[in-house]
Amino acid sequence: MEKLTGHKKIKTAVFISGTGSNLINIIKFSKTKRSPISINLIFSNMSKAKGLRYANQFKIKKKIFNFKNIEIAEMKMLTLLEKQKIKFICLAGFMRILSKRFIKKFDGKIINIHPSLLPKYKGLNTHDRAIKNKDKFAGCTVHYVTEKLDSGKIILQKKIKITAKDNSVSLAKKVLKHEHKLYPAAIKKIFN
Ligand code: GRF
């Protein structure tokens, strides 16, 4: 990954679909001196994604794309990413799978956070599955995005104990708190 030169931060887009707690956390991190990235664009496939409010709050350009036709959506996204000179993409609760073609254009420059100890529990309902399997540990992973779902190289991972009291809701909450620390740490690790 390219190193930082001077004081210029790497222009980054965040893709979301929902609440955006990781998004707000990444935005706050991006405003600190130690952040190698700035957030310049927010994409959502959901017009009602709560996280979009942070685009307004922080005056960051936002755009909603309808993924019913993924080819058209991605073409428009790529055009805008190029226009805005975006060099890096963070997926943060983005619930659509990007095409091979799209990923190739940003090869090695898209990362994602996943709420499990990958390679365990790729895909959805990770906490449910961990509880049902009586796992002792859950966790979260920041990884590079490749065309194979949740399978790219791991950048950082955090292991979190599952207690007897935990259910999938309490576990999700607990893991999410750690996600908020892990994502900025992974971004720093990539560029520094
Ligand atoms: C997080 O648990 C993330 O790991 C998963 O979706 C959730 C998004 O939460 N991919 P938020 O929208 O960042 O609050």
PDB file of C-alpha atoms and ligand atoms in Angstrom, residues 18-23 92-95 112-115 127 176 179-180, ligand 1:
ATOM      1  CA  GLY A  18     -27.511   0.612   7.857  1.00  0.00           C
ATOM      2  CA  THR A  19     -26.866   2.260  11.208  1.00  0.00           C
ATOM      3  CA  GLY A  20     -23.407   3.532  10.432  1.00  0.00           C
ATOM      4  CA  SER A  21     -21.825   3.212  13.863  1.00  0.00           C
ATOM      5  CA  ASN A  22     -18.608   2.120  12.185  1.00  0.00           C
ATOM      6  CA  LEU A  23     -18.972   4.985   9.717  1.00  0.00           C
ATOM      7  CA  ALA A  92     -18.823  -0.700   6.936  1.00  0.00           C
ATOM      8  CA  GLY A  93     -21.985  -2.737   7.232  1.00  0.00           C
ATOM      9  CA  PHE A  94     -22.434  -2.695   3.450  1.00  0.00           C
ATOM     10  CA  MET A  95     -24.861  -5.500   2.698  1.00  0.00           C
ATOM     11  CA  ASN A 112     -14.276  -4.661   5.147  1.00  0.00           C
ATOM     12  CA  ILE A 113     -15.128  -5.365   8.757  1.00  0.00           C
ATOM     13  CA  HIS A 114     -16.817  -8.646   9.561  1.00  0.00           C
ATOM     14  CA  PRO A 115     -18.292  -9.568  12.951  1.00  0.00           C
ATOM     15  CA  HIS A 127     -23.393 -14.157  16.391  1.00  0.00           C
ATOM     16  CA  LEU A 176     -19.505  -3.847  17.800  1.00  0.00           C
ATOM     17  CA  GLU A 179     -15.158  -3.152  15.873  1.00  0.00           C
ATOM     18  CA  HIS A 180     -14.972   0.562  16.539  1.00  0.00           C
TER      19      HIS A 180
HETATM   20  C1  GRF B   1     -21.205  -4.483  11.917  1.00  0.00           C
HETATM   21  O1  GRF B   1     -21.365  -5.472  12.887  1.00  0.00           O
HETATM   22  C2  GRF B   1     -20.305  -4.961  10.819  1.00  0.00           C
HETATM   23  O2  GRF B   1     -19.291  -5.809  11.268  1.00  0.00           O
HETATM   24  C3  GRF B   1     -21.239  -5.725   9.946  1.00  0.00           C
HETATM   25  O3  GRF B   1     -22.436  -4.968   9.966  1.00  0.00           O
HETATM   26  C4  GRF B   1     -22.507  -4.210  11.171  1.00  0.00           C
HETATM   27  C5  GRF B   1     -22.668  -2.766  10.775  1.00  0.00           C
HETATM   28  O4  GRF B   1     -22.932  -1.941  11.856  1.00  0.00           O
HETATM   29  N1  GRF B   1     -20.677  -5.947   8.643  1.00  0.00           N
HETATM   30  P1  GRF B   1     -22.889  -0.359  11.673  1.00  0.00           P
HETATM   31  O5  GRF B   1     -23.818  -0.003  10.534  1.00  0.00           O
HETATM   32  O6  GRF B   1     -21.477   0.046  11.405  1.00  0.00           O
HETATM   33  O7  GRF B   1     -23.404   0.170  12.982  1.00  0.00           O
END
